[in-house]
Tab-separated table of N, CA and C in Angstrom:
chain	number	residue	atom	x	y	z
Y	1	MET	N	-19.133	-8.428	-120.950
Y	1	MET	CA	-20.047	-9.188	-120.122
Y	1	MET	C	-21.317	-8.391	-119.881
Y	2	SER	N	-22.437	-9.091	-119.947
Y	2	SER	CA	-23.695	-8.409	-119.675
Y	2	SER	C	-23.836	-8.182	-118.161
Y	3	SER	N	-24.723	-7.277	-117.819
Y	3	SER	CA	-24.893	-6.953	-116.395
Y	3	SER	C	-25.444	-8.147	-115.612
Y	4	ASN	N	-26.269	-8.982	-116.261
Y	4	ASN	CA	-26.785	-10.197	-115.593
Y	4	ASN	C	-25.657	-11.164	-115.284
Y	5	MET	N	-24.750	-11.327	-116.233
Y	5	MET	CA	-23.633	-12.236	-116.025
Y	5	MET	C	-22.724	-11.718	-114.920
Y	6	MET	N	-22.492	-10.415	-114.905
Y	6	MET	CA	-21.660	-9.803	-113.852
Y	6	MET	C	-22.305	-9.998	-112.483
Y	7	MET	N	-23.626	-9.811	-112.435
Y	7	MET	CA	-24.339	-9.969	-111.161
Y	7	MET	C	-24.255	-11.427	-110.667
Y	8	ASN	N	-24.452	-12.378	-111.575
Y	8	ASN	CA	-24.374	-13.786	-111.221
Y	8	ASN	C	-22.959	-14.153	-110.783
Y	9	TYR	N	-21.967	-13.633	-111.491
Y	9	TYR	CA	-20.573	-13.854	-111.134
Y	9	TYR	C	-20.289	-13.305	-109.743
Y	10	SER	N	-20.776	-12.100	-109.480
Y	10	SER	CA	-20.565	-11.464	-108.176
Y	10	SER	C	-21.211	-12.281	-107.066
Y	11	LYS	N	-22.447	-12.714	-107.281
Y	11	LYS	CA	-23.168	-13.544	-106.301
Y	11	LYS	C	-22.409	-14.857	-106.064
Y	12	SER	N	-21.909	-15.453	-107.124
Y	12	SER	CA	-21.164	-16.710	-106.993
Y	12	SER	C	-19.880	-16.494	-106.207
Y	13	LEU	N	-19.225	-15.395	-106.460
Y	13	LEU	CA	-17.971	-15.082	-105.758
Y	13	LEU	C	-18.241	-14.868	-104.263
Y	14	ILE	N	-19.284	-14.132	-103.935
Y	14	ILE	CA	-19.646	-13.900	-102.542
Y	14	ILE	C	-20.027	-15.204	-101.852
Y	15	THR	N	-20.763	-16.050	-102.557
Y	15	THR	CA	-21.151	-17.356	-102.004
Y	15	THR	C	-19.917	-18.210	-101.749
Y	16	LEU	N	-18.979	-18.175	-102.658
Y	16	LEU	CA	-17.718	-18.899	-102.469
Y	16	LEU	C	-16.934	-18.342	-101.270
Y	17	GLU	N	-16.861	-17.040	-101.146
Y	17	GLU	CA	-16.207	-16.421	-100.009
Y	17	GLU	C	-16.861	-16.840	-98.701
Y	18	PHE	N	-18.186	-16.900	-98.692
Y	18	PHE	CA	-18.924	-17.306	-97.502
Y	18	PHE	C	-18.591	-18.757	-97.160
Y	19	SER	N	-18.525	-19.619	-98.164
Y	19	SER	CA	-18.189	-21.016	-97.938
Y	19	SER	C	-16.773	-21.145	-97.332
Y	20	VAL	N	-15.837	-20.355	-97.826
Y	20	VAL	CA	-14.498	-20.358	-97.278
Y	20	VAL	C	-14.511	-19.855	-95.830
Y	21	PHE	N	-15.274	-18.806	-95.577
Y	21	PHE	CA	-15.413	-18.233	-94.229
Y	21	PHE	C	-15.966	-19.295	-93.266
Y	22	GLN	N	-16.993	-20.030	-93.705
Y	22	GLN	CA	-17.535	-21.108	-92.895
Y	22	GLN	C	-16.491	-22.185	-92.615
Y	23	GLU	N	-15.774	-22.576	-93.646
Y	23	GLU	CA	-14.776	-23.615	-93.535
Y	23	GLU	C	-13.627	-23.180	-92.619
Y	24	GLU	N	-13.213	-21.943	-92.702
Y	24	GLU	CA	-12.159	-21.435	-91.831
Y	24	GLU	C	-12.590	-21.491	-90.374
Y	25	HIS	N	-13.876	-21.252	-90.107
Y	25	HIS	CA	-14.382	-21.372	-88.741
Y	25	HIS	C	-14.391	-22.841	-88.324
Y	26	ARG	N	-14.832	-23.692	-89.226
Y	26	ARG	CA	-14.884	-25.125	-88.922
Y	26	ARG	C	-13.491	-25.675	-88.622
Y	27	LEU	N	-12.491	-25.210	-89.347
Y	27	LEU	CA	-11.123	-25.680	-89.174
Y	27	LEU	C	-10.396	-25.011	-88.017
Y	28	GLY	N	-10.999	-24.011	-87.414
Y	28	GLY	CA	-10.380	-23.329	-86.294
Y	28	GLY	C	-9.314	-22.328	-86.677
Y	29	THR	N	-9.422	-21.777	-87.884
Y	29	THR	CA	-8.488	-20.755	-88.331
Y	29	THR	C	-8.602	-19.485	-87.463
Y	30	TYR	N	-9.818	-19.211	-87.009
Y	30	TYR	CA	-10.073	-18.035	-86.172
Y	30	TYR	C	-9.976	-18.462	-84.706
Y	31	PRO	N	-9.872	-17.516	-83.792
Y	31	PRO	CA	-9.817	-17.858	-82.359
Y	31	PRO	C	-11.061	-18.651	-81.926
Y	32	ASN	N	-10.892	-19.476	-80.894
Y	32	ASN	CA	-11.987	-20.355	-80.429
Y	32	ASN	C	-13.263	-19.597	-80.115
Y	33	TRP	N	-13.154	-18.425	-79.497
Y	33	TRP	CA	-14.340	-17.680	-79.140
Y	33	TRP	C	-15.108	-17.206	-80.394
Y	34	MET	N	-14.374	-16.925	-81.475
Y	34	MET	CA	-15.053	-16.561	-82.737
Y	34	MET	C	-15.751	-17.773	-83.335
Y	35	VAL	N	-15.093	-18.924	-83.260
Y	35	VAL	CA	-15.668	-20.163	-83.779
Y	35	VAL	C	-16.934	-20.494	-83.000
Y	36	ARG	N	-16.884	-20.408	-81.668
Y	36	ARG	CA	-18.075	-20.699	-80.854
Y	36	ARG	C	-19.212	-19.738	-81.196
Y	37	TYR	N	-18.896	-18.461	-81.339
Y	37	TYR	CA	-19.904	-17.475	-81.683
Y	37	TYR	C	-20.548	-17.815	-83.021
Y	38	PHE	N	-19.724	-18.126	-84.002
Y	38	PHE	CA	-20.206	-18.400	-85.361
Y	38	PHE	C	-21.076	-19.657	-85.377
Y	39	GLU	N	-20.692	-20.664	-84.619
Y	39	GLU	CA	-21.413	-21.933	-84.622
Y	39	GLU	C	-22.833	-21.831	-84.076
Y	40	ILE	N	-23.066	-20.898	-83.162
Y	40	ILE	CA	-24.406	-20.795	-82.576
Y	40	ILE	C	-25.375	-19.949	-83.415
Y	41	LEU	N	-24.864	-19.304	-84.438
Y	41	LEU	CA	-25.702	-18.487	-85.312
Y	41	LEU	C	-26.468	-19.369	-86.289
Y	42	SER	N	-27.657	-18.909	-86.652
Y	42	SER	CA	-28.387	-19.563	-87.734
Y	42	SER	C	-27.670	-19.254	-89.035
Y	43	GLU	N	-27.993	-19.952	-90.118
Y	43	GLU	CA	-27.299	-19.685	-91.378
Y	43	GLU	C	-27.560	-18.252	-91.845
Y	44	LYS	N	-28.773	-17.749	-91.627
Y	44	LYS	CA	-29.067	-16.379	-92.020
Y	44	LYS	C	-28.200	-15.394	-91.210
Y	45	GLU	N	-28.044	-15.659	-89.912
Y	45	GLU	CA	-27.209	-14.795	-89.061
Y	45	GLU	C	-25.746	-14.939	-89.440
Y	46	GLN	N	-25.323	-16.138	-89.844
Y	46	GLN	CA	-23.950	-16.332	-90.311
Y	46	GLN	C	-23.677	-15.482	-91.544
Y	47	TRP	N	-24.650	-15.452	-92.454
Y	47	TRP	CA	-24.494	-14.624	-93.656
Y	47	TRP	C	-24.374	-13.156	-93.277
Y	48	GLN	N	-25.248	-12.707	-92.384
Y	48	GLN	CA	-25.222	-11.299	-91.969
Y	48	GLN	C	-23.862	-11.000	-91.321
Y	49	TYR	N	-23.423	-11.861	-90.428
Y	49	TYR	CA	-22.121	-11.688	-89.772
Y	49	TYR	C	-20.991	-11.674	-90.787
Y	50	PHE	N	-21.011	-12.595	-91.738
Y	50	PHE	CA	-20.001	-12.662	-92.788
Y	50	PHE	C	-19.961	-11.368	-93.588
Y	51	LEU	N	-21.125	-10.876	-94.020
Y	51	LEU	CA	-21.167	-9.654	-94.836
Y	51	LEU	C	-20.656	-8.443	-94.039
Y	52	GLU	N	-21.018	-8.359	-92.764
Y	52	GLU	CA	-20.510	-7.264	-91.935
Y	52	GLU	C	-18.997	-7.405	-91.737
Y	53	TYR	N	-18.548	-8.613	-91.434
Y	53	TYR	CA	-17.125	-8.875	-91.229
Y	53	TYR	C	-16.337	-8.514	-92.484
Y	54	ARG	N	-16.840	-8.932	-93.602
Y	54	ARG	CA	-16.195	-8.668	-94.908
Y	54	ARG	C	-16.119	-7.175	-95.190
Y	55	GLN	N	-17.216	-6.470	-94.918
Y	55	GLN	CA	-17.271	-5.019	-95.155
Y	55	GLN	C	-16.209	-4.287	-94.325
Y	56	VAL	N	-16.041	-4.705	-93.084
Y	56	VAL	CA	-15.056	-4.065	-92.212
Y	56	VAL	C	-13.648	-4.430	-92.604
Y	57	THR	N	-13.383	-5.698	-92.837
Y	57	THR	CA	-11.995	-6.130	-93.089
Y	57	THR	C	-11.462	-5.585	-94.417
Y	58	TYR	N	-12.304	-5.297	-95.372
Y	58	TYR	CA	-11.833	-4.739	-96.645
Y	58	TYR	C	-11.309	-3.321	-96.471
Y	59	GLN	N	-11.626	-2.680	-95.346
Y	59	GLN	CA	-11.174	-1.314	-95.109
Y	59	GLN	C	-9.872	-1.264	-94.341
Y	60	MET	N	-9.421	-2.421	-93.874
Y	60	MET	CA	-8.305	-2.457	-92.933
Y	60	MET	C	-6.993	-2.910	-93.569
Y	61	ILE	N	-5.910	-2.438	-92.979
Y	61	ILE	CA	-4.580	-2.882	-93.379
Y	61	ILE	C	-4.370	-4.284	-92.846
Y	62	SER	N	-4.724	-4.492	-91.582
Y	62	SER	CA	-4.559	-5.763	-90.922
Y	62	SER	C	-5.825	-6.037	-90.123
Y	63	THR	N	-6.216	-7.284	-90.061
Y	63	THR	CA	-7.426	-7.612	-89.288
Y	63	THR	C	-7.127	-7.901	-87.825
Y	64	SER	N	-5.872	-7.855	-87.425
Y	64	SER	CA	-5.529	-8.239	-86.046
Y	64	SER	C	-6.205	-7.327	-85.009
Y	65	TYR	N	-6.222	-6.009	-85.235
Y	65	TYR	CA	-6.901	-5.102	-84.295
Y	65	TYR	C	-8.397	-5.444	-84.233
Y	66	PHE	N	-8.997	-5.645	-85.389
Y	66	PHE	CA	-10.413	-5.962	-85.474
Y	66	PHE	C	-10.715	-7.237	-84.707
Y	67	ILE	N	-9.936	-8.275	-84.922
Y	67	ILE	CA	-10.192	-9.548	-84.227
Y	67	ILE	C	-10.002	-9.394	-82.721
Y	68	ASP	N	-9.012	-8.609	-82.305
Y	68	ASP	CA	-8.838	-8.348	-80.879
Y	68	ASP	C	-10.047	-7.635	-80.286
Y	69	GLN	N	-10.566	-6.651	-81.014
Y	69	GLN	CA	-11.706	-5.874	-80.536
Y	69	GLN	C	-13.026	-6.634	-80.698
Y	70	LEU	N	-13.057	-7.555	-81.641
Y	70	LEU	CA	-14.287	-8.300	-81.949
Y	70	LEU	C	-14.785	-9.082	-80.753
Y	71	LYS	N	-13.890	-9.544	-79.927
Y	71	LYS	CA	-14.306	-10.309	-78.740
Y	71	LYS	C	-15.254	-9.474	-77.899
Y	72	TRP	N	-14.966	-8.180	-77.788
Y	72	TRP	CA	-15.810	-7.296	-76.996
Y	72	TRP	C	-17.010	-6.828	-77.796
Y	73	ILE	N	-16.821	-6.612	-79.066
Y	73	ILE	CA	-17.914	-6.157	-79.925
Y	73	ILE	C	-19.027	-7.205	-79.989
Y	74	LEU	N	-18.650	-8.470	-80.086
Y	74	LEU	CA	-19.663	-9.534	-80.232
Y	74	LEU	C	-20.461	-9.770	-78.966
Y	75	LYS	N	-20.090	-9.143	-77.870
Y	75	LYS	CA	-20.875	-9.268	-76.640
Y	75	LYS	C	-22.181	-8.453	-76.751
Y	76	HIS	N	-22.242	-7.545	-77.704
Y	76	HIS	CA	-23.474	-6.777	-77.950
Y	76	HIS	C	-24.406	-7.641	-78.760
Y	77	SER	N	-25.682	-7.393	-78.619
Y	77	SER	CA	-26.671	-8.220	-79.333
Y	77	SER	C	-26.775	-7.905	-80.821
Y	78	SER	N	-26.339	-6.737	-81.223
Y	78	SER	CA	-26.470	-6.390	-82.641
Y	78	SER	C	-25.264	-6.889	-83.426
Y	79	ILE	N	-25.489	-7.151	-84.693
Y	79	ILE	CA	-24.376	-7.453	-85.576
Y	79	ILE	C	-24.208	-6.251	-86.477
Y	80	GLU	N	-23.629	-5.220	-85.914
Y	80	GLU	CA	-23.382	-3.988	-86.642
Y	80	GLU	C	-21.882	-3.696	-86.473
Y	81	LEU	N	-21.090	-4.568	-87.043
Y	81	LEU	CA	-19.659	-4.583	-86.762
Y	81	LEU	C	-18.952	-3.301	-87.132
Y	82	GLU	N	-19.339	-2.671	-88.218
Y	82	GLU	CA	-18.640	-1.459	-88.661
Y	82	GLU	C	-18.801	-0.342	-87.616
Y	83	TYR	N	-20.024	-0.112	-87.191
Y	83	TYR	CA	-20.248	0.950	-86.184
Y	83	TYR	C	-19.605	0.564	-84.848
Y	84	ASP	N	-19.767	-0.687	-84.466
Y	84	ASP	CA	-19.199	-1.121	-83.193
Y	84	ASP	C	-17.677	-1.023	-83.175
Y	85	LEU	N	-17.015	-1.314	-84.301
Y	85	LEU	CA	-15.587	-1.138	-84.378
Y	85	LEU	C	-15.217	0.345	-84.291
Y	86	TYR	N	-16.003	1.205	-84.938
Y	86	TYR	CA	-15.786	2.642	-84.861
Y	86	TYR	C	-15.847	3.105	-83.402
Y	87	VAL	N	-16.850	2.625	-82.676
Y	87	VAL	CA	-16.996	2.984	-81.252
Y	87	VAL	C	-15.785	2.502	-80.461
Y	88	GLN	N	-15.385	1.263	-80.671
Y	88	GLN	CA	-14.214	0.732	-79.979
Y	88	GLN	C	-12.998	1.591	-80.269
Y	89	ALA	N	-12.815	1.949	-81.513
Y	89	ALA	CA	-11.656	2.749	-81.907
Y	89	ALA	C	-11.709	4.132	-81.250
Y	90	MET	N	-12.882	4.737	-81.209
Y	90	MET	CA	-13.012	6.068	-80.621
Y	90	MET	C	-12.742	6.060	-79.124
Y	91	LEU	N	-13.066	4.947	-78.465
Y	91	LEU	CA	-12.908	4.856	-77.023
Y	91	LEU	C	-11.550	4.290	-76.594
Y	92	ASP	N	-10.810	3.721	-77.527
Y	92	ASP	CA	-9.533	3.105	-77.238
Y	92	ASP	C	-8.415	4.141	-77.271
Y	93	PRO	N	-7.797	4.439	-76.120
Y	93	PRO	CA	-6.759	5.462	-76.087
Y	93	PRO	C	-5.496	5.057	-76.864
Y	94	ASP	N	-5.319	3.762	-77.123
Y	94	ASP	CA	-4.123	3.272	-77.825
Y	94	ASP	C	-4.354	3.070	-79.324
Y	95	PHE	N	-5.536	3.436	-79.790
Y	95	PHE	CA	-5.894	3.230	-81.196
Y	95	PHE	C	-5.103	4.146	-82.106
Y	96	SER	N	-4.567	3.580	-83.189
Y	96	SER	CA	-3.845	4.366	-84.183
Y	96	SER	C	-4.451	4.095	-85.559
Y	97	VAL	N	-5.090	5.088	-86.139
Y	97	VAL	CA	-5.757	4.967	-87.439
Y	97	VAL	C	-4.808	4.423	-88.504
Y	98	ASN	N	-3.609	4.943	-88.542
Y	98	ASN	CA	-2.646	4.559	-89.584
Y	98	ASN	C	-2.168	3.115	-89.478
Y	99	ASP	N	-2.257	2.544	-88.291
Y	99	ASP	CA	-1.835	1.140	-88.113
Y	99	ASP	C	-2.946	0.161	-88.463
Y	100	VAL	N	-4.180	0.633	-88.514
Y	100	VAL	CA	-5.315	-0.273	-88.661
Y	100	VAL	C	-6.020	-0.133	-90.002
Y	101	PHE	N	-6.322	1.091	-90.407
Y	101	PHE	CA	-7.143	1.313	-91.585
Y	101	PHE	C	-6.332	1.735	-92.795
Y	102	GLN	N	-6.831	1.373	-93.964
Y	102	GLN	CA	-6.257	1.853	-95.217
Y	102	GLN	C	-6.476	3.353	-95.252
Y	103	SER	N	-5.644	4.037	-96.013
Y	103	SER	CA	-5.676	5.486	-96.101
Y	103	SER	C	-7.085	6.013	-96.422
Y	104	GLY	N	-7.568	6.928	-95.605
Y	104	GLY	CA	-8.843	7.579	-95.832
Y	104	GLY	C	-10.066	6.793	-95.367
Y	105	ARG	N	-9.919	5.536	-95.044
Y	105	ARG	CA	-11.085	4.697	-94.665
Y	105	ARG	C	-11.668	5.117	-93.323
Y	106	PHE	N	-10.826	5.418	-92.367
Y	106	PHE	CA	-11.357	5.821	-91.069
Y	106	PHE	C	-12.072	7.174	-91.178
Y	107	ASP	N	-11.576	8.046	-92.035
Y	107	ASP	CA	-12.262	9.323	-92.244
Y	107	ASP	C	-13.667	9.100	-92.788
Y	108	GLU	N	-13.822	8.103	-93.681
Y	108	GLU	CA	-15.136	7.759	-94.185
Y	108	GLU	C	-16.040	7.260	-93.066
Y	109	LEU	N	-15.501	6.416	-92.193
Y	109	LEU	CA	-16.264	5.932	-91.048
Y	109	LEU	C	-16.666	7.073	-90.140
Y	110	HIS	N	-15.747	7.990	-89.938
Y	110	HIS	CA	-16.026	9.145	-89.080
Y	110	HIS	C	-17.151	9.998	-89.651
Y	111	LYS	N	-17.138	10.212	-90.958
Y	111	LYS	CA	-18.228	10.957	-91.612
Y	111	LYS	C	-19.548	10.219	-91.477
Y	112	LYS	N	-19.473	8.906	-91.607
Y	112	LYS	CA	-20.671	8.061	-91.576
Y	112	LYS	C	-21.249	7.942	-90.156
Y	113	TYR	N	-20.382	7.819	-89.144
Y	113	TYR	CA	-20.852	7.499	-87.803
Y	113	TYR	C	-20.536	8.542	-86.731
Y	114	GLY	N	-19.840	9.597	-87.081
Y	114	GLY	CA	-19.443	10.604	-86.079
Y	114	GLY	C	-20.610	11.200	-85.321
Y	115	GLN	N	-21.630	11.619	-86.047
Y	115	GLN	CA	-22.797	12.239	-85.398
Y	115	GLN	C	-23.532	11.234	-84.513
Y	116	ARG	N	-23.689	10.028	-85.013
Y	116	ARG	CA	-24.356	8.980	-84.221
Y	116	ARG	C	-23.575	8.689	-82.950
Y	117	PHE	N	-22.251	8.638	-83.061
Y	117	PHE	CA	-21.422	8.392	-81.895
Y	117	PHE	C	-21.636	9.510	-80.862
Y	118	LYS	N	-21.635	10.758	-81.338
Y	118	LYS	CA	-21.857	11.889	-80.418
Y	118	LYS	C	-23.195	11.767	-79.720
Y	119	GLU	N	-24.228	11.392	-80.478
Y	119	GLU	CA	-25.549	11.250	-79.870
Y	119	GLU	C	-25.588	10.087	-78.887
Y	120	ASP	N	-24.983	8.963	-79.256
Y	120	ASP	CA	-25.016	7.782	-78.404
Y	120	ASP	C	-24.206	7.965	-77.141
Y	121	PHE	N	-23.127	8.736	-77.213
Y	121	PHE	CA	-22.201	8.832	-76.082
Y	121	PHE	C	-22.078	10.250	-75.514
Y	122	SER	N	-22.984	11.129	-75.853
Y	122	SER	CA	-22.882	12.518	-75.395
Y	122	SER	C	-22.951	12.592	-73.874
Y	123	SER	N	-23.790	11.808	-73.245
Y	123	SER	CA	-23.905	11.872	-71.801
Y	123	SER	C	-22.643	11.366	-71.108
Y	124	VAL	N	-21.905	10.507	-71.741
Y	124	VAL	CA	-20.669	9.979	-71.171
Y	124	VAL	C	-19.604	11.061	-71.130
Y	125	PHE	N	-19.587	11.927	-72.129
Y	125	PHE	CA	-18.537	12.922	-72.245
Y	125	PHE	C	-18.917	14.316	-71.748
Y	126	GLU	N	-20.142	14.500	-71.269
Y	126	GLU	CA	-20.551	15.791	-70.756
Y	126	GLU	C	-19.838	16.047	-69.431
Y	127	PRO	N	-19.449	17.277	-69.183
Y	127	PRO	CA	-18.795	17.554	-67.890
Y	127	PRO	C	-19.789	17.336	-66.749
Y	128	LEU	N	-19.287	16.787	-65.695
Y	128	LEU	CA	-20.122	16.533	-64.539
Y	128	LEU	C	-20.287	17.783	-63.716
Y	129	GLU	N	-21.514	17.998	-63.210
Y	129	GLU	CA	-21.755	19.110	-62.312
Y	129	GLU	C	-21.394	18.632	-60.903
Y	130	PRO	N	-20.864	19.534	-60.093
Y	130	PRO	CA	-20.525	19.090	-58.728
Y	130	PRO	C	-21.810	18.666	-58.005
Y	131	PRO	N	-21.739	17.582	-57.242
Y	131	PRO	CA	-22.929	17.113	-56.551
Y	131	PRO	C	-23.353	18.113	-55.476
Y	132	VAL	N	-24.646	18.220	-55.338
Y	132	VAL	CA	-25.207	19.105	-54.318
Y	132	VAL	C	-25.769	18.221	-53.235
Y	133	SER	N	-25.335	18.448	-52.030
Y	133	SER	CA	-25.859	17.631	-50.928
Y	133	SER	C	-26.802	18.468	-50.079
Y	134	SER	N	-27.593	17.815	-49.311
Y	134	SER	CA	-28.519	18.516	-48.438
Y	134	SER	C	-27.742	19.291	-47.360
Y	135	LEU	N	-26.550	18.844	-47.010
Y	135	LEU	CA	-25.719	19.548	-46.028
Y	135	LEU	C	-25.289	20.916	-46.558
Y	136	ASP	N	-25.000	20.984	-47.875
Y	136	ASP	CA	-24.605	22.257	-48.477
Y	136	ASP	C	-25.711	23.283	-48.310
Y	137	GLU	N	-26.938	22.870	-48.532
Y	137	GLU	CA	-28.061	23.788	-48.433
Y	137	GLU	C	-28.235	24.248	-46.985
Y	138	GLN	N	-28.100	23.306	-46.035
Y	138	GLN	CA	-28.259	23.667	-44.623
Y	138	GLN	C	-27.161	24.618	-44.179
Y	139	GLU	N	-25.942	24.385	-44.646
Y	139	GLU	CA	-24.832	25.234	-44.266
Y	139	GLU	C	-25.019	26.661	-44.771
Y	140	ASP	N	-25.662	26.835	-45.900
Y	140	ASP	CA	-25.883	28.161	-46.429
Y	140	ASP	C	-26.824	28.997	-45.542
Y	141	ASN	N	-27.635	28.336	-44.776
Y	141	ASN	CA	-28.624	29.022	-43.953
Y	141	ASN	C	-28.162	29.213	-42.508
Y	142	LEU	N	-26.953	28.860	-42.187
Y	142	LEU	CA	-26.478	28.996	-40.795
Y	142	LEU	C	-26.257	30.465	-40.476
Y	143	PRO	N	-26.564	30.834	-39.257
Y	143	PRO	CA	-26.495	32.252	-38.853
Y	143	PRO	C	-25.080	32.705	-38.456
Y	144	PHE	N	-24.142	32.635	-39.377
Y	144	PHE	CA	-22.813	33.117	-39.058
Y	144	PHE	C	-22.678	34.549	-39.541
Y	145	GLU	N	-22.018	35.319	-38.783
Y	145	GLU	CA	-21.845	36.707	-39.142
Y	145	GLU	C	-20.420	37.044	-39.413
């Protein structure tokens, strides 16, 4: 097969997958909140969402964790599902890499997004300094011997 034919075949396959994805939403195959989210998107946004969804689900053993987390992920204005899932996984104390991702896939995500996660959430994980009150300063100046 020539490279043009392969490219056309690939585009046709992705278009078919998108049509199936749309139909599954229309038929209610996904949870109602996913269907409502999908329905309010423009067609361009639906494509972007589909491509992001597809990219993430191909890395997973099961999509059930992703769909459970997606409800919270979709509350953000960006459609950056891969990074948002990584964040959810990093913050979820019950997350188990081996139950969710295919072998080595989470390591790839960690390499891709680990530094960004540290930058985005560094202030959340920094140790807190004890608060200093004005009373503490006044107490230091009291004339006790």
